[in-house]
Coordinates of C-alpha atoms and ligand atoms in Angstrom, one line a residue:
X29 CA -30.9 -7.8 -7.2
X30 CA -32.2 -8.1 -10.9
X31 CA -29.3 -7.9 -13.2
X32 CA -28.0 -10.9 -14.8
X33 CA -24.5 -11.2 -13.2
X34 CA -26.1 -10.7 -9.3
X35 CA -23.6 -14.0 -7.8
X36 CA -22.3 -15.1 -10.8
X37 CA -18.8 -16.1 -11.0
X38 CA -16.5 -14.1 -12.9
X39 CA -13.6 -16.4 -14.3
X40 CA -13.3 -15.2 -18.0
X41 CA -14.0 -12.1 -19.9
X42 CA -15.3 -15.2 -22.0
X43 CA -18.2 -15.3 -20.3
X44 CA -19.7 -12.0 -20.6
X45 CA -22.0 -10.2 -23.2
X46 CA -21.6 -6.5 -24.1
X47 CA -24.4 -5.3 -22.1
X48 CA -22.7 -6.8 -19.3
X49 CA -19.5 -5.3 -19.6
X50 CA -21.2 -2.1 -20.3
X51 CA -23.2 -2.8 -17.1
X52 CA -20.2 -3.2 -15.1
X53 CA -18.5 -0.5 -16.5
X54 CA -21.6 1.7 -16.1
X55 CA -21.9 0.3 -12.4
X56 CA -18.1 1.4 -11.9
X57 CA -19.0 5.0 -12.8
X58 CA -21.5 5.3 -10.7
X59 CA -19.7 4.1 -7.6
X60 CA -16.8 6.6 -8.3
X61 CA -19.5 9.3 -8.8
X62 CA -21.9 8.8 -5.3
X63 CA -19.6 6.9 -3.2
X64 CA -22.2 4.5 -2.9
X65 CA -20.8 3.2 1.1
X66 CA -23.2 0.3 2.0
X67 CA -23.6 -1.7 -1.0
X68 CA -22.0 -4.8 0.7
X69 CA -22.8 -4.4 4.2
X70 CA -22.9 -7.6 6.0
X71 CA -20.9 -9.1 3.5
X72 CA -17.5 -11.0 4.2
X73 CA -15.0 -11.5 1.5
X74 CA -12.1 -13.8 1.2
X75 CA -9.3 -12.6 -0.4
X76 CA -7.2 -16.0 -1.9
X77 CA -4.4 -14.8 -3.2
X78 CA -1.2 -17.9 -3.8
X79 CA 0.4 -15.1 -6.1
X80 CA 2.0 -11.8 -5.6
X81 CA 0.2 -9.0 -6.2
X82 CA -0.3 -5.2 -5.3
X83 CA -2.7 -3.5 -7.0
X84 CA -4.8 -6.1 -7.7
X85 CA -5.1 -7.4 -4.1
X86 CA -5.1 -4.1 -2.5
X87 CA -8.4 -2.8 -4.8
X88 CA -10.5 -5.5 -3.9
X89 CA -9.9 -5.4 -0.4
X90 CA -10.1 -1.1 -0.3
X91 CA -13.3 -1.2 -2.5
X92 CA -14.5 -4.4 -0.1
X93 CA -14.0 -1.9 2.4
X94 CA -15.3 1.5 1.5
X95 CA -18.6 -0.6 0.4
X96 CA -19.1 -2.0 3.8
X97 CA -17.9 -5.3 3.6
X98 CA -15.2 -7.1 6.0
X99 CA -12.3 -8.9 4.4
X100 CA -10.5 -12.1 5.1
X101 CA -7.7 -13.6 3.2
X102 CA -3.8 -14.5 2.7
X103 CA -1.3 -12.8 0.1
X104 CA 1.1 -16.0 -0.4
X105 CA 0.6 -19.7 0.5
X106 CA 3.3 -19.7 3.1
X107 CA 1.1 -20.5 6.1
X108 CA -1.7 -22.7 4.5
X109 CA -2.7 -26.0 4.4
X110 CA -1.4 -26.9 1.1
X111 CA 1.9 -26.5 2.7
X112 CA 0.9 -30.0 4.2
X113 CA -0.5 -31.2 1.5
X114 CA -4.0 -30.1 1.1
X115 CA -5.6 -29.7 -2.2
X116 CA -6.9 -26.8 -3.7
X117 CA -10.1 -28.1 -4.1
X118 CA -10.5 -28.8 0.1
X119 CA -8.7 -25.6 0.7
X120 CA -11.6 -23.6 -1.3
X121 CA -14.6 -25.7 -0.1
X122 CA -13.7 -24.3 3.2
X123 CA -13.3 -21.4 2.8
X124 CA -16.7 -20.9 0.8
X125 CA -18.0 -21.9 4.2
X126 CA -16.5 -18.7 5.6
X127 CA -16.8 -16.3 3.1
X128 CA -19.9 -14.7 0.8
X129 CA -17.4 -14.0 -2.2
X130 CA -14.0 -15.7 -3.0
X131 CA -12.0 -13.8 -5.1
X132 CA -8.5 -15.8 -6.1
X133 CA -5.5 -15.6 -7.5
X134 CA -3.6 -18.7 -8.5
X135 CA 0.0 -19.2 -10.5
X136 CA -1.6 -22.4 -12.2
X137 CA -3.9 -21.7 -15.0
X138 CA -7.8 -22.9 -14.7
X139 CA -7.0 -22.7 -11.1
X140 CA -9.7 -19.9 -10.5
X141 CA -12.3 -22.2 -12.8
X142 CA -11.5 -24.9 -10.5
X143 CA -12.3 -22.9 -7.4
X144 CA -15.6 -22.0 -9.2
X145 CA -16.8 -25.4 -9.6
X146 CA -15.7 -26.6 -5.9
X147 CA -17.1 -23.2 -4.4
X148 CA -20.8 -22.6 -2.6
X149 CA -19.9 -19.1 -3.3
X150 CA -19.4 -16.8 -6.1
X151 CA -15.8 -16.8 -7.5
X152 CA -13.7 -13.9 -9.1
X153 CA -10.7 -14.8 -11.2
X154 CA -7.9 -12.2 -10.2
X155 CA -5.5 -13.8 -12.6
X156 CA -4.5 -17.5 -13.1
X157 CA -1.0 -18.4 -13.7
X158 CA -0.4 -16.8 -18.0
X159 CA -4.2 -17.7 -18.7
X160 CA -6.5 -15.0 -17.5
X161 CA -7.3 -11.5 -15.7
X162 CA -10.9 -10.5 -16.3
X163 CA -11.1 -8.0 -13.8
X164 CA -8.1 -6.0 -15.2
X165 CA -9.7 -6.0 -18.9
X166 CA -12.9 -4.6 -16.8
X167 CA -10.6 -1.7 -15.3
X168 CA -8.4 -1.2 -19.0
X169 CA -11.9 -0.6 -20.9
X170 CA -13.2 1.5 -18.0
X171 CA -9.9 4.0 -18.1
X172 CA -10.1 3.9 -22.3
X173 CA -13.9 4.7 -22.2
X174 CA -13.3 7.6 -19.7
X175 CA -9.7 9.0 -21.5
X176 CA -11.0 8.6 -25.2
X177 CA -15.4 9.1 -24.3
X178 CA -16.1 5.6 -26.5
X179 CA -14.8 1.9 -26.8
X180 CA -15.7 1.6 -30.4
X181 CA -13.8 3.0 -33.6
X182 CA -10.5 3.0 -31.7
X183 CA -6.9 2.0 -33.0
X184 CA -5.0 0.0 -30.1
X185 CA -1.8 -1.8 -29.8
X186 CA -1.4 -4.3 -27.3
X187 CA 2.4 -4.3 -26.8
X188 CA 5.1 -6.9 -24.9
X189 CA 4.7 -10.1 -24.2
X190 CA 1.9 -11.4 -26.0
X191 CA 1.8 -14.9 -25.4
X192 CA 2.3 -14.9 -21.3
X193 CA 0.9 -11.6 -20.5
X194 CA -2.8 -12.6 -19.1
X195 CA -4.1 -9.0 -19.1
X196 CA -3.3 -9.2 -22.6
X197 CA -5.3 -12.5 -23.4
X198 CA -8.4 -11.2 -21.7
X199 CA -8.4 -7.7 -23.5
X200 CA -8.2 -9.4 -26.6
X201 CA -10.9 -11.5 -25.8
X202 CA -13.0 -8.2 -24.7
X203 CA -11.8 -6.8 -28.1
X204 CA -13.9 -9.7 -29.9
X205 CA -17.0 -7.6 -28.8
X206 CA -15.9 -3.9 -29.9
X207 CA -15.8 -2.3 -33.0
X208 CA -11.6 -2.1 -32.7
X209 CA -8.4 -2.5 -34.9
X210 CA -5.8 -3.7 -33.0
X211 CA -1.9 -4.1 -33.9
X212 CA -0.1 -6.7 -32.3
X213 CA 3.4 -5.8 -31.4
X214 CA 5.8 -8.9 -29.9
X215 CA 9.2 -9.8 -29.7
X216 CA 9.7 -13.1 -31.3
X217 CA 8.5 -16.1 -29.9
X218 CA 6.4 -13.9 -27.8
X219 CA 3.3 -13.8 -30.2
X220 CA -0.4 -13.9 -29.1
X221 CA -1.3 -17.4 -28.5
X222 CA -2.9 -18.7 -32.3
X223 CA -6.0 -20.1 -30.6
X224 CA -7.1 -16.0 -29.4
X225 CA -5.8 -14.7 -33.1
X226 CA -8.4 -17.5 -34.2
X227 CA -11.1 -16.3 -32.5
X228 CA -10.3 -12.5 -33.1
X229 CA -10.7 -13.7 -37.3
X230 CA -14.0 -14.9 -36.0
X231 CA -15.4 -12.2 -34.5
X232 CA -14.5 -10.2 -37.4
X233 CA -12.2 -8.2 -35.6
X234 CA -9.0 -6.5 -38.0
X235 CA -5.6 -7.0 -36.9
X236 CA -2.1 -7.1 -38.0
X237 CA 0.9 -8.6 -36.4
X238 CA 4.6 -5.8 -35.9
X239 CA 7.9 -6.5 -33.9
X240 CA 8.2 -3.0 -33.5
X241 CA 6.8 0.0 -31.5
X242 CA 7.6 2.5 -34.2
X243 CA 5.6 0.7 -36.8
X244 CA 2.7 1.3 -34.9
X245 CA 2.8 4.5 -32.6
X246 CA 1.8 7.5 -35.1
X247 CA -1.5 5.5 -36.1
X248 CA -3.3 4.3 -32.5
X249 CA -5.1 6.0 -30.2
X250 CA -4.3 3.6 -27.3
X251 CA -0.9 2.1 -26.7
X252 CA -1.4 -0.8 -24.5
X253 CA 2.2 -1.4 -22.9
X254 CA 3.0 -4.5 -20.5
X255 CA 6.3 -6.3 -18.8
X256 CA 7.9 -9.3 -20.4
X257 CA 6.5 -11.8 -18.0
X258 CA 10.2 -13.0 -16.2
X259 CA 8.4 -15.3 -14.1
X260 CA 7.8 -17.6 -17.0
X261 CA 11.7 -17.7 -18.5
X262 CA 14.6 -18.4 -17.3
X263 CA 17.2 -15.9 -16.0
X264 CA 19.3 -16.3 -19.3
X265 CA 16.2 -16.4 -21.5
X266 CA 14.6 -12.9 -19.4
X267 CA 18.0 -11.1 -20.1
X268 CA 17.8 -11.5 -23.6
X269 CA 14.1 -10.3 -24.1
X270 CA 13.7 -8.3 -20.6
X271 CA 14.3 -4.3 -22.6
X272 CA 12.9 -5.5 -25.6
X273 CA 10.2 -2.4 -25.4
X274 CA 11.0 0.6 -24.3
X275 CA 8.5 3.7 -24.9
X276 CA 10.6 6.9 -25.5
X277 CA 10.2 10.7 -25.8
X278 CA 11.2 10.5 -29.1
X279 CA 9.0 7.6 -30.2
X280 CA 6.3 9.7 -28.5
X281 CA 6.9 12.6 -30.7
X282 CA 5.4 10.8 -33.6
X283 CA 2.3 9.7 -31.7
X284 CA -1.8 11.5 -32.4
X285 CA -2.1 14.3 -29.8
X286 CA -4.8 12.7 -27.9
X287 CA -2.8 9.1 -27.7
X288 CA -3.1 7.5 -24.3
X289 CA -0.7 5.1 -22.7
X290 CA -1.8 2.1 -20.5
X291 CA 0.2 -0.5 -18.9
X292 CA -1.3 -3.0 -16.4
X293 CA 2.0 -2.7 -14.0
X294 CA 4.0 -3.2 -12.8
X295 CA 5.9 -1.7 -15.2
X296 CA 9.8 -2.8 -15.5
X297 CA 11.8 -0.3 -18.3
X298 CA 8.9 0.1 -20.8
X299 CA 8.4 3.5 -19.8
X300 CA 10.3 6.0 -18.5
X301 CA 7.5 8.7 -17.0
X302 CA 10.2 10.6 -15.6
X303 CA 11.6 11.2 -19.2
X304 CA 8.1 11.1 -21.0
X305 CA 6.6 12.9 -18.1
X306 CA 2.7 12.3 -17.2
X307 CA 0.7 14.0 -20.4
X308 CA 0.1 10.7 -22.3
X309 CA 0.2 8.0 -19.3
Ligands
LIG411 N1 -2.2 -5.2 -12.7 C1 -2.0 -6.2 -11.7 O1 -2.5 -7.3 -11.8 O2 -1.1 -5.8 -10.8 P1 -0.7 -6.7 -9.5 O3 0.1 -7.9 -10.1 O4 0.2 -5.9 -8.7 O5 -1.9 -7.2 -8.8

């Protein structure tokens, strides 16, 4: 295979170049066009996931699927090894024995990056703990390129809980490659972590910080809406903060015509589509 990412891992957004994103995404396109059925045949892929998940999970074992491969895998720790006492690192060496591809998801943060450096076999992060999801920045830009026909030029907010939300941190860190101007809308405390707005300064990339949706929602093209992240508060702490953002028909009424709304999910209150109904979303 003769493109640069052929069994590379994929652990950070980080990591990639913008022909290689727009190799992906142009990859992506393709595959929706043809249908392409027996890409992976032969192939076995393990499935890792210590997290809960639903979409994320369920894509890469369907696409596994309708591209020929066979899947293997587990959707909690419950009936591991590590319930014994085995460590991450022996738990992934194994099963890079089995598998051709490991892709993992991991509540602790560099838990994927570990996995990389233990595994004999390519490793996709699918999110790790409040650090990371590549492969959902990979899916935002594909949906934005195909709803607005460009990544560059665009106005985005990136909406909720900025400082856990991982699909978050790796958009941002694909924004340091676009031509974009994003506003950055977060309840307080909630704030995108300082070491990404760092980096966004570096890469040149304008930005200005709001604690409120309708500061922001006449002047973007993309509103980028996700959850408040309850699994990292309290239950006191998640009350207070858990309807901070809530996208209504009203706010909507001020937004550009050709405004597109994108949340991650699962989605909690920050939308109501039933209210909104399904012309922006
Ligand atoms: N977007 C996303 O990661 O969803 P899941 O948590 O359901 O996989």
């Amino acid at each position: 295979m003769g493109n640069s990412l052929y069994s590379h891992d994929l652990i950070s957004i980080k990591a990639l170049s913008l022909p290689q994103i727009e190799l992906i995404l142009d990859t992506a396109a393709r595959l929706k066009e043809d249908k392409l059925t027996h890409l992976l045949d032969g192939k076995l892929i393990a499935h890792c996931f210590f997290e809960a998940s639903t979409r994320t999970r369920l894509s890469f074992e369907s696409a596994a699927l309708r591209l020929g491969a066979q899947n293997i895998g587990f959707s909690s720790d419950e009936h591991l090894s590590t319930k014994k006492g085995e460590t991450l690192h022996d738990t992934i060496r194994v099963i890079s024995e089995y598998a051709d591809l490991i892709v993992i998801r991991h509540p602790q943060e560099g838990a994927a990056r570990l996995a990389a450096e233990v595994s004999e076999k390519p490793v996709i992060n699918a999110g790790d703990g409040a650090n990371q999801h590549p492969t959902q920045a990979l899916v935002d830009l594909f949906t934005i390129r195909e709803c607005q026909g460009k990544l560059d030029g665009l106005h985005i907010a990136l909406v909720g809980d900025l400082k856990y939300g991982r699909t978050i941190h790796s958009f941002a860190q694909a924004c340091m490659l676009l031509n974009v101007r994003l506003y950055l809308v977060a309840p307080d405390g909630l704030a995108l972590p300082e070491s990404l707005c760092d980096s966004l300064k570096k890469c040149g990339v304008r930005f200005s910080s709001h604690s409120s949706l309708e500061e922001v929602v006449s002047k973007v093209d993309i509103l980028y809406l996700t959850r408040i992240q309850q699994e990292r508060f309290s239950a006191a702490e998640y009350e207070l903060i858990k309807n901070h953002y809530i996208l209504t028909p009203e706010l909507l009424q001020r937004a550009k015509p050709h405004l597109k709304v994108l949340h991650p999910l699962p989605r909690i209150n920050e939308i109501d589509i039933g209210e909104i109904g399904r012309a922006h979303v």
